[in-house]
Amino acid sequence: MAAVRTYVHPETGEISLPRVLFALSEPLRLEMVRKLAEEGELDSIELGPDLPRSTLTHHTSLLRESGVAFVRAEGRKCMISLRAEDLDLRFPGLIDTVLSGYKSARAEESDDETRGSGVEQ
């Protein structure tokens, strides 16, 4: 019988703002968090289907260790969910504010690209 993988997560009170902000400072991880916020728990592969497994593991580990994400094994899958409630208890409104700003910035970038391509709006 194969050993069940277990993952270590910080308790809610141990989640630190500098570590959370560092985890959210990388565009790829921020996009992963956006997907988790919108879609709920996902298999890690769904967060970055085109990424090398080592890159995906690195980023999901950092999100887990910072307290941003919860990771659990389900058979051969690595299921990941956003710890939105824990983060909101620790830092009220932080995740909503960050994701709102991120979505606005993405929309502006998309508008800039559309204008730059000569496409009429």
CSV table of N, CA and C in Angstrom, one decimal:
chain,number,residue,atom,x,y,z
A,1,MET,N,0.8,-1.2,0.0
A,1,MET,CA,0.0,0.0,0.0
A,1,MET,C,0.9,1.2,0.0
A,2,ALA,N,0.6,2.2,-0.9
A,2,ALA,CA,1.4,3.4,-1.0
A,2,ALA,C,1.1,4.3,0.2
A,3,ALA,N,2.2,5.1,0.5
A,3,ALA,CA,2.0,6.0,1.6
A,3,ALA,C,1.2,7.2,1.1
A,4,VAL,N,0.4,7.7,2.0
A,4,VAL,CA,-0.5,8.9,1.7
A,4,VAL,C,0.4,10.1,1.9
A,5,ARG,N,0.4,11.0,0.9
A,5,ARG,CA,1.1,12.3,1.0
A,5,ARG,C,0.4,13.2,2.0
A,6,THR,N,1.1,13.8,2.8
A,6,THR,CA,0.6,14.9,3.7
A,6,THR,C,1.3,16.2,3.5
A,7,TYR,N,0.7,17.2,3.7
A,7,TYR,CA,1.3,18.6,3.5
A,7,TYR,C,1.1,19.4,4.8
A,8,VAL,N,2.2,20.2,5.0
A,8,VAL,CA,2.2,21.0,6.2
A,8,VAL,C,1.7,22.4,5.8
A,9,HIS,N,0.8,22.9,6.6
A,9,HIS,CA,0.2,24.3,6.3
A,9,HIS,C,0.3,25.1,7.6
A,10,PRO,N,0.6,26.4,7.5
A,10,PRO,CA,0.6,27.2,8.7
A,10,PRO,C,-0.9,27.3,9.3
A,11,GLU,N,-0.9,27.4,10.6
A,11,GLU,CA,-2.2,27.7,11.2
A,11,GLU,C,-2.7,29.1,10.8
A,12,THR,N,-3.9,29.4,10.9
A,12,THR,CA,-4.4,30.7,10.6
A,12,THR,C,-3.6,31.8,11.3
A,13,GLY,N,-3.4,31.7,12.6
A,13,GLY,CA,-2.7,32.7,13.3
A,13,GLY,C,-1.2,32.9,12.9
A,14,GLU,N,-0.7,31.9,12.2
A,14,GLU,CA,0.7,31.9,11.8
A,14,GLU,C,0.9,32.5,10.5
A,15,ILE,N,-0.1,32.8,9.7
A,15,ILE,CA,0.0,33.3,8.4
A,15,ILE,C,0.5,34.8,8.5
A,16,SER,N,1.6,35.0,7.9
A,16,SER,CA,2.2,36.4,8.0
A,16,SER,C,2.0,37.2,6.7
A,17,LEU,N,1.8,38.5,6.9
A,17,LEU,CA,1.5,39.4,5.8
A,17,LEU,C,2.7,39.4,4.8
A,18,PRO,N,3.9,39.5,5.3
A,18,PRO,CA,5.0,39.6,4.3
A,18,PRO,C,5.1,38.3,3.4
A,19,ARG,N,4.8,37.1,4.0
A,19,ARG,CA,4.9,35.9,3.2
A,19,ARG,C,3.7,35.9,2.2
A,20,VAL,N,2.5,36.3,2.6
A,20,VAL,CA,1.4,36.3,1.7
A,20,VAL,C,1.6,37.3,0.6
A,21,LEU,N,2.1,38.5,0.9
A,21,LEU,CA,2.4,39.5,-0.2
A,21,LEU,C,3.5,39.0,-1.1
A,22,PHE,N,4.5,38.3,-0.6
A,22,PHE,CA,5.5,37.7,-1.4
A,22,PHE,C,4.9,36.7,-2.4
A,23,ALA,N,4.1,35.8,-1.8
A,23,ALA,CA,3.4,34.8,-2.6
A,23,ALA,C,2.6,35.4,-3.8
A,24,LEU,N,1.9,36.5,-3.5
A,24,LEU,CA,1.0,37.2,-4.4
A,24,LEU,C,1.8,38.1,-5.4
A,25,SER,N,3.1,38.3,-5.2
A,25,SER,CA,3.9,39.3,-6.0
A,25,SER,C,4.3,38.7,-7.3
A,26,GLU,N,4.2,37.4,-7.5
A,26,GLU,CA,4.6,36.8,-8.8
A,26,GLU,C,3.4,36.6,-9.7
A,27,PRO,N,3.4,37.1,-10.9
A,27,PRO,CA,2.2,37.1,-11.8
A,27,PRO,C,1.6,35.7,-12.0
A,28,LEU,N,2.5,34.7,-12.1
A,28,LEU,CA,1.9,33.3,-12.3
A,28,LEU,C,1.2,32.9,-11.1
A,29,ARG,N,1.7,33.1,-9.9
A,29,ARG,CA,1.0,32.7,-8.7
A,29,ARG,C,-0.3,33.5,-8.5
A,30,LEU,N,-0.2,34.8,-8.8
A,30,LEU,CA,-1.4,35.6,-8.7
A,30,LEU,C,-2.5,35.1,-9.7
A,31,GLU,N,-2.1,34.7,-10.8
A,31,GLU,CA,-3.1,34.1,-11.8
A,31,GLU,C,-3.7,32.8,-11.2
A,32,MET,N,-2.8,32.0,-10.6
A,32,MET,CA,-3.3,30.7,-10.0
A,32,MET,C,-4.3,31.0,-8.9
A,33,VAL,N,-4.0,32.0,-8.1
A,33,VAL,CA,-4.9,32.4,-7.0
A,33,VAL,C,-6.3,32.9,-7.6
A,34,ARG,N,-6.2,33.7,-8.7
A,34,ARG,CA,-7.4,34.1,-9.3
A,34,ARG,C,-8.3,32.9,-9.8
A,35,LYS,N,-7.6,31.9,-10.4
A,35,LYS,CA,-8.4,30.8,-10.8
A,35,LYS,C,-9.0,30.0,-9.6
A,36,LEU,N,-8.3,29.9,-8.6
A,36,LEU,CA,-8.8,29.2,-7.4
A,36,LEU,C,-10.0,30.0,-6.8
A,37,ALA,N,-9.9,31.3,-6.8
A,37,ALA,CA,-11.0,32.1,-6.2
A,37,ALA,C,-12.2,32.0,-7.1
A,38,GLU,N,-12.0,31.9,-8.4
A,38,GLU,CA,-13.2,31.8,-9.3
A,38,GLU,C,-13.8,30.4,-9.5
A,39,GLU,N,-12.9,29.4,-9.4
A,39,GLU,CA,-13.3,28.1,-9.8
A,39,GLU,C,-13.4,27.1,-8.6
A,40,GLY,N,-12.8,27.5,-7.4
A,40,GLY,CA,-12.8,26.6,-6.3
A,40,GLY,C,-11.6,25.7,-6.4
A,41,GLU,N,-11.7,24.6,-5.6
A,41,GLU,CA,-10.7,23.6,-5.6
A,41,GLU,C,-10.4,23.0,-7.0
A,42,LEU,N,-9.1,22.9,-7.3
A,42,LEU,CA,-8.7,22.4,-8.6
A,42,LEU,C,-7.5,21.4,-8.4
A,43,ASP,N,-7.4,20.5,-9.4
A,43,ASP,CA,-6.2,19.7,-9.5
A,43,ASP,C,-5.1,20.6,-9.9
A,44,SER,N,-3.9,20.4,-9.3
A,44,SER,CA,-2.8,21.3,-9.6
A,44,SER,C,-2.5,21.4,-11.1
A,45,ILE,N,-2.7,20.4,-11.8
A,45,ILE,CA,-2.5,20.4,-13.3
A,45,ILE,C,-3.4,21.5,-14.0
A,46,GLU,N,-4.6,21.7,-13.4
A,46,GLU,CA,-5.5,22.6,-14.0
A,46,GLU,C,-5.0,24.1,-13.8
A,47,LEU,N,-4.1,24.3,-12.9
A,47,LEU,CA,-3.6,25.6,-12.6
A,47,LEU,C,-2.5,26.0,-13.6
A,48,GLY,N,-1.9,25.1,-14.2
A,48,GLY,CA,-0.9,25.4,-15.2
A,48,GLY,C,-0.6,24.2,-16.1
A,49,PRO,N,-1.6,23.9,-16.9
A,49,PRO,CA,-1.4,22.7,-17.8
A,49,PRO,C,-0.2,22.7,-18.7
A,50,ASP,N,0.3,23.9,-19.0
A,50,ASP,CA,1.4,24.1,-20.0
A,50,ASP,C,2.8,24.2,-19.2
A,51,LEU,N,2.7,24.2,-17.9
A,51,LEU,CA,3.9,24.4,-17.1
A,51,LEU,C,4.7,23.1,-16.9
A,52,PRO,N,6.0,23.2,-16.8
A,52,PRO,CA,6.7,22.0,-16.3
A,52,PRO,C,6.3,21.6,-14.9
A,53,ARG,N,6.2,20.3,-14.6
A,53,ARG,CA,5.8,19.9,-13.3
A,53,ARG,C,6.6,20.5,-12.2
A,54,SER,N,7.9,20.7,-12.4
A,54,SER,CA,8.7,21.2,-11.3
A,54,SER,C,8.4,22.7,-11.0
A,55,THR,N,8.0,23.4,-12.1
A,55,THR,CA,7.6,24.8,-11.9
A,55,THR,C,6.3,24.9,-11.1
A,56,LEU,N,5.3,24.1,-11.5
A,56,LEU,CA,4.0,24.0,-10.9
A,56,LEU,C,4.2,23.6,-9.4
A,57,THR,N,5.0,22.6,-9.1
A,57,THR,CA,5.3,22.2,-7.7
A,57,THR,C,5.9,23.4,-6.9
A,58,HIS,N,6.8,24.1,-7.5
A,58,HIS,CA,7.5,25.2,-6.8
A,58,HIS,C,6.4,26.2,-6.4
A,59,HIS,N,5.6,26.6,-7.4
A,59,HIS,CA,4.7,27.7,-7.1
A,59,HIS,C,3.5,27.3,-6.1
A,60,THR,N,3.0,26.1,-6.3
A,60,THR,CA,2.0,25.6,-5.4
A,60,THR,C,2.6,25.4,-4.0
A,61,SER,N,3.8,25.0,-3.9
A,61,SER,CA,4.4,24.9,-2.5
A,61,SER,C,4.6,26.2,-1.9
A,62,LEU,N,4.9,27.2,-2.6
A,62,LEU,CA,5.1,28.6,-2.1
A,62,LEU,C,3.7,29.1,-1.6
A,63,LEU,N,2.7,28.9,-2.4
A,63,LEU,CA,1.3,29.3,-2.0
A,63,LEU,C,0.9,28.6,-0.7
A,64,ARG,N,1.2,27.3,-0.6
A,64,ARG,CA,0.8,26.5,0.6
A,64,ARG,C,1.6,27.0,1.8
A,65,GLU,N,2.9,27.1,1.7
A,65,GLU,CA,3.8,27.5,2.8
A,65,GLU,C,3.5,28.9,3.3
A,66,SER,N,3.0,29.8,2.4
A,66,SER,CA,2.6,31.1,2.8
A,66,SER,C,1.3,31.2,3.5
A,67,GLY,N,0.5,30.2,3.3
A,67,GLY,CA,-0.9,30.1,3.9
A,67,GLY,C,-2.0,30.6,2.9
A,68,VAL,N,-1.6,30.9,1.7
A,68,VAL,CA,-2.5,31.3,0.7
A,68,VAL,C,-3.4,30.2,0.2
A,69,ALA,N,-2.8,29.0,0.1
A,69,ALA,CA,-3.5,27.8,-0.5
A,69,ALA,C,-3.5,26.6,0.5
A,70,PHE,N,-4.5,25.8,0.3
A,70,PHE,CA,-4.5,24.5,1.1
A,70,PHE,C,-4.3,23.4,0.0
A,71,VAL,N,-3.4,22.5,0.3
A,71,VAL,CA,-3.1,21.4,-0.6
A,71,VAL,C,-3.4,20.1,0.0
A,72,ARG,N,-4.1,19.2,-0.7
A,72,ARG,CA,-4.3,17.8,-0.2
A,72,ARG,C,-4.2,16.8,-1.3
A,73,ALA,N,-3.8,15.6,-0.9
A,73,ALA,CA,-3.7,14.5,-1.9
A,73,ALA,C,-5.0,13.8,-2.0
A,74,GLU,N,-5.3,13.5,-3.3
A,74,GLU,CA,-6.5,12.7,-3.6
A,74,GLU,C,-6.1,11.7,-4.6
A,75,GLY,N,-5.7,10.5,-4.1
A,75,GLY,CA,-5.2,9.5,-5.0
A,75,GLY,C,-3.9,10.0,-5.6
A,76,ARG,N,-3.8,10.1,-6.9
A,76,ARG,CA,-2.5,10.6,-7.5
A,76,ARG,C,-2.6,12.1,-7.8
A,77,LYS,N,-3.7,12.7,-7.5
A,77,LYS,CA,-3.9,14.1,-7.8
A,77,LYS,C,-3.5,14.9,-6.6
A,78,CYS,N,-3.1,16.2,-6.9
A,78,CYS,CA,-2.8,17.2,-5.8
A,78,CYS,C,-3.8,18.3,-5.9
A,79,MET,N,-4.8,18.2,-5.0
A,79,MET,CA,-5.9,19.2,-5.1
A,79,MET,C,-5.5,20.5,-4.3
A,80,ILE,N,-5.8,21.6,-4.8
A,80,ILE,CA,-5.5,22.9,-4.2
A,80,ILE,C,-6.7,23.8,-4.1
A,81,SER,N,-6.8,24.4,-3.0
A,81,SER,CA,-7.9,25.4,-2.8
A,81,SER,C,-7.4,26.7,-2.1
A,82,LEU,N,-8.1,27.7,-2.4
A,82,LEU,CA,-7.7,29.0,-1.8
A,82,LEU,C,-8.2,29.1,-0.3
A,83,ARG,N,-7.3,29.5,0.6
A,83,ARG,CA,-7.7,29.6,2.0
A,83,ARG,C,-8.3,31.0,2.3
A,84,ALA,N,-9.3,31.3,1.5
A,84,ALA,CA,-9.9,32.7,1.5
A,84,ALA,C,-10.5,33.0,2.9
A,85,GLU,N,-11.1,32.1,3.6
A,85,GLU,CA,-11.7,32.4,4.9
A,85,GLU,C,-10.6,32.6,5.9
A,86,ASP,N,-9.5,31.8,5.9
A,86,ASP,CA,-8.4,32.0,6.8
A,86,ASP,C,-7.7,33.3,6.6
A,87,LEU,N,-7.5,33.6,5.3
A,87,LEU,CA,-6.9,34.9,4.9
A,87,LEU,C,-7.7,36.1,5.3
A,88,ASP,N,-9.0,36.0,5.2
A,88,ASP,CA,-9.9,37.1,5.5
A,88,ASP,C,-10.0,37.3,7.0
A,89,LEU,N,-9.9,36.2,7.8
A,89,LEU,CA,-9.9,36.3,9.2
A,89,LEU,C,-8.6,37.0,9.7
A,90,ARG,N,-7.5,36.7,9.0
A,90,ARG,CA,-6.2,37.2,9.4
A,90,ARG,C,-6.0,38.6,8.9
A,91,PHE,N,-6.4,38.9,7.6
A,91,PHE,CA,-6.2,40.2,6.9
A,91,PHE,C,-7.4,40.5,6.2
A,92,PRO,N,-8.5,41.0,6.9
A,92,PRO,CA,-9.8,41.3,6.3
A,92,PRO,C,-9.7,42.1,5.0
A,93,GLY,N,-10.3,41.6,3.9
A,93,GLY,CA,-10.4,42.3,2.7
A,93,GLY,C,-9.2,42.2,1.8
A,94,LEU,N,-8.1,41.6,2.3
A,94,LEU,CA,-6.8,41.6,1.5
A,94,LEU,C,-7.0,40.9,0.1
A,95,ILE,N,-7.4,39.7,0.2
A,95,ILE,CA,-7.5,38.9,-1.0
A,95,ILE,C,-8.5,39.5,-2.0
A,96,ASP,N,-9.7,39.9,-1.5
A,96,ASP,CA,-10.6,40.6,-2.4
A,96,ASP,C,-10.0,41.8,-3.1
A,97,THR,N,-9.3,42.6,-2.3
A,97,THR,CA,-8.7,43.9,-2.8
A,97,THR,C,-7.6,43.5,-3.9
A,98,VAL,N,-6.8,42.6,-3.5
A,98,VAL,CA,-5.7,42.2,-4.5
A,98,VAL,C,-6.3,41.7,-5.8
A,99,LEU,N,-7.3,40.8,-5.7
A,99,LEU,CA,-7.8,40.2,-6.9
A,99,LEU,C,-8.6,41.2,-7.7
A,100,SER,N,-9.3,42.1,-7.0
A,100,SER,CA,-10.0,43.2,-7.7
A,100,SER,C,-9.0,44.1,-8.5
A,101,GLY,N,-7.9,44.4,-7.9
A,101,GLY,CA,-6.9,45.2,-8.5
A,101,GLY,C,-6.3,44.5,-9.7
A,102,TYR,N,-6.0,43.2,-9.5
A,102,TYR,CA,-5.4,42.3,-10.5
A,102,TYR,C,-6.4,42.3,-11.8
A,103,LYS,N,-7.6,42.0,-11.5
A,103,LYS,CA,-8.6,41.9,-12.6
A,103,LYS,C,-8.7,43.3,-13.4
A,104,SER,N,-8.7,44.4,-12.6
A,104,SER,CA,-8.8,45.7,-13.3
A,104,SER,C,-7.5,45.9,-14.1
A,105,ALA,N,-6.4,45.6,-13.6
A,105,ALA,CA,-5.1,45.7,-14.4
A,105,ALA,C,-5.1,44.9,-15.6
A,106,ARG,N,-5.6,43.6,-15.5
A,106,ARG,CA,-5.7,42.8,-16.7
A,106,ARG,C,-6.7,43.3,-17.7
A,107,ALA,N,-7.8,43.9,-17.3
A,107,ALA,CA,-8.7,44.5,-18.2
A,107,ALA,C,-8.1,45.7,-18.9
A,108,GLU,N,-7.4,46.5,-18.2
A,108,GLU,CA,-6.7,47.7,-18.8
A,108,GLU,C,-5.7,47.2,-19.8
A,109,GLU,N,-4.9,46.2,-19.5
A,109,GLU,CA,-3.9,45.7,-20.4
A,109,GLU,C,-4.6,45.2,-21.7
A,110,SER,N,-5.7,44.5,-21.5
A,110,SER,CA,-6.4,44.0,-22.7
A,110,SER,C,-6.9,45.1,-23.5
A,111,ASP,N,-7.4,46.2,-22.9
A,111,ASP,CA,-7.9,47.3,-23.7
A,111,ASP,C,-6.7,48.0,-24.4
A,112,ASP,N,-5.6,48.1,-23.7
A,112,ASP,CA,-4.4,48.7,-24.4
A,112,ASP,C,-4.0,47.9,-25.6
A,113,GLU,N,-4.0,46.6,-25.5
A,113,GLU,CA,-3.6,45.7,-26.6
A,113,GLU,C,-4.6,45.8,-27.7
A,114,THR,N,-5.9,45.9,-27.4
A,114,THR,CA,-6.9,46.0,-28.5
A,114,THR,C,-6.7,47.3,-29.2
A,115,ARG,N,-6.5,48.4,-28.5
A,115,ARG,CA,-6.3,49.7,-29.1
A,115,ARG,C,-5.0,49.7,-30.0
A,116,GLY,N,-3.9,49.1,-29.5
A,116,GLY,CA,-2.7,49.0,-30.2
A,116,GLY,C,-2.7,48.1,-31.4
A,117,SER,N,-3.7,47.2,-31.5
A,117,SER,CA,-3.7,46.3,-32.6
A,117,SER,C,-4.5,47.0,-33.8
A,118,GLY,N,-5.1,48.1,-33.6
A,118,GLY,CA,-5.9,48.8,-34.6
A,118,GLY,C,-7.3,48.3,-34.7
A,119,VAL,N,-7.7,47.5,-33.8
A,119,VAL,CA,-9.1,47.0,-33.7
A,119,VAL,C,-10.0,48.0,-33.2
A,120,GLU,N,-11.1,48.3,-33.9
A,120,GLU,CA,-12.1,49.3,-33.5
A,120,GLU,C,-12.9,48.8,-32.3
A,121,GLN,N,-13.2,49.6,-31.4
A,121,GLN,CA,-14.0,49.2,-30.2
A,121,GLN,C,-15.4,49.7,-30.4
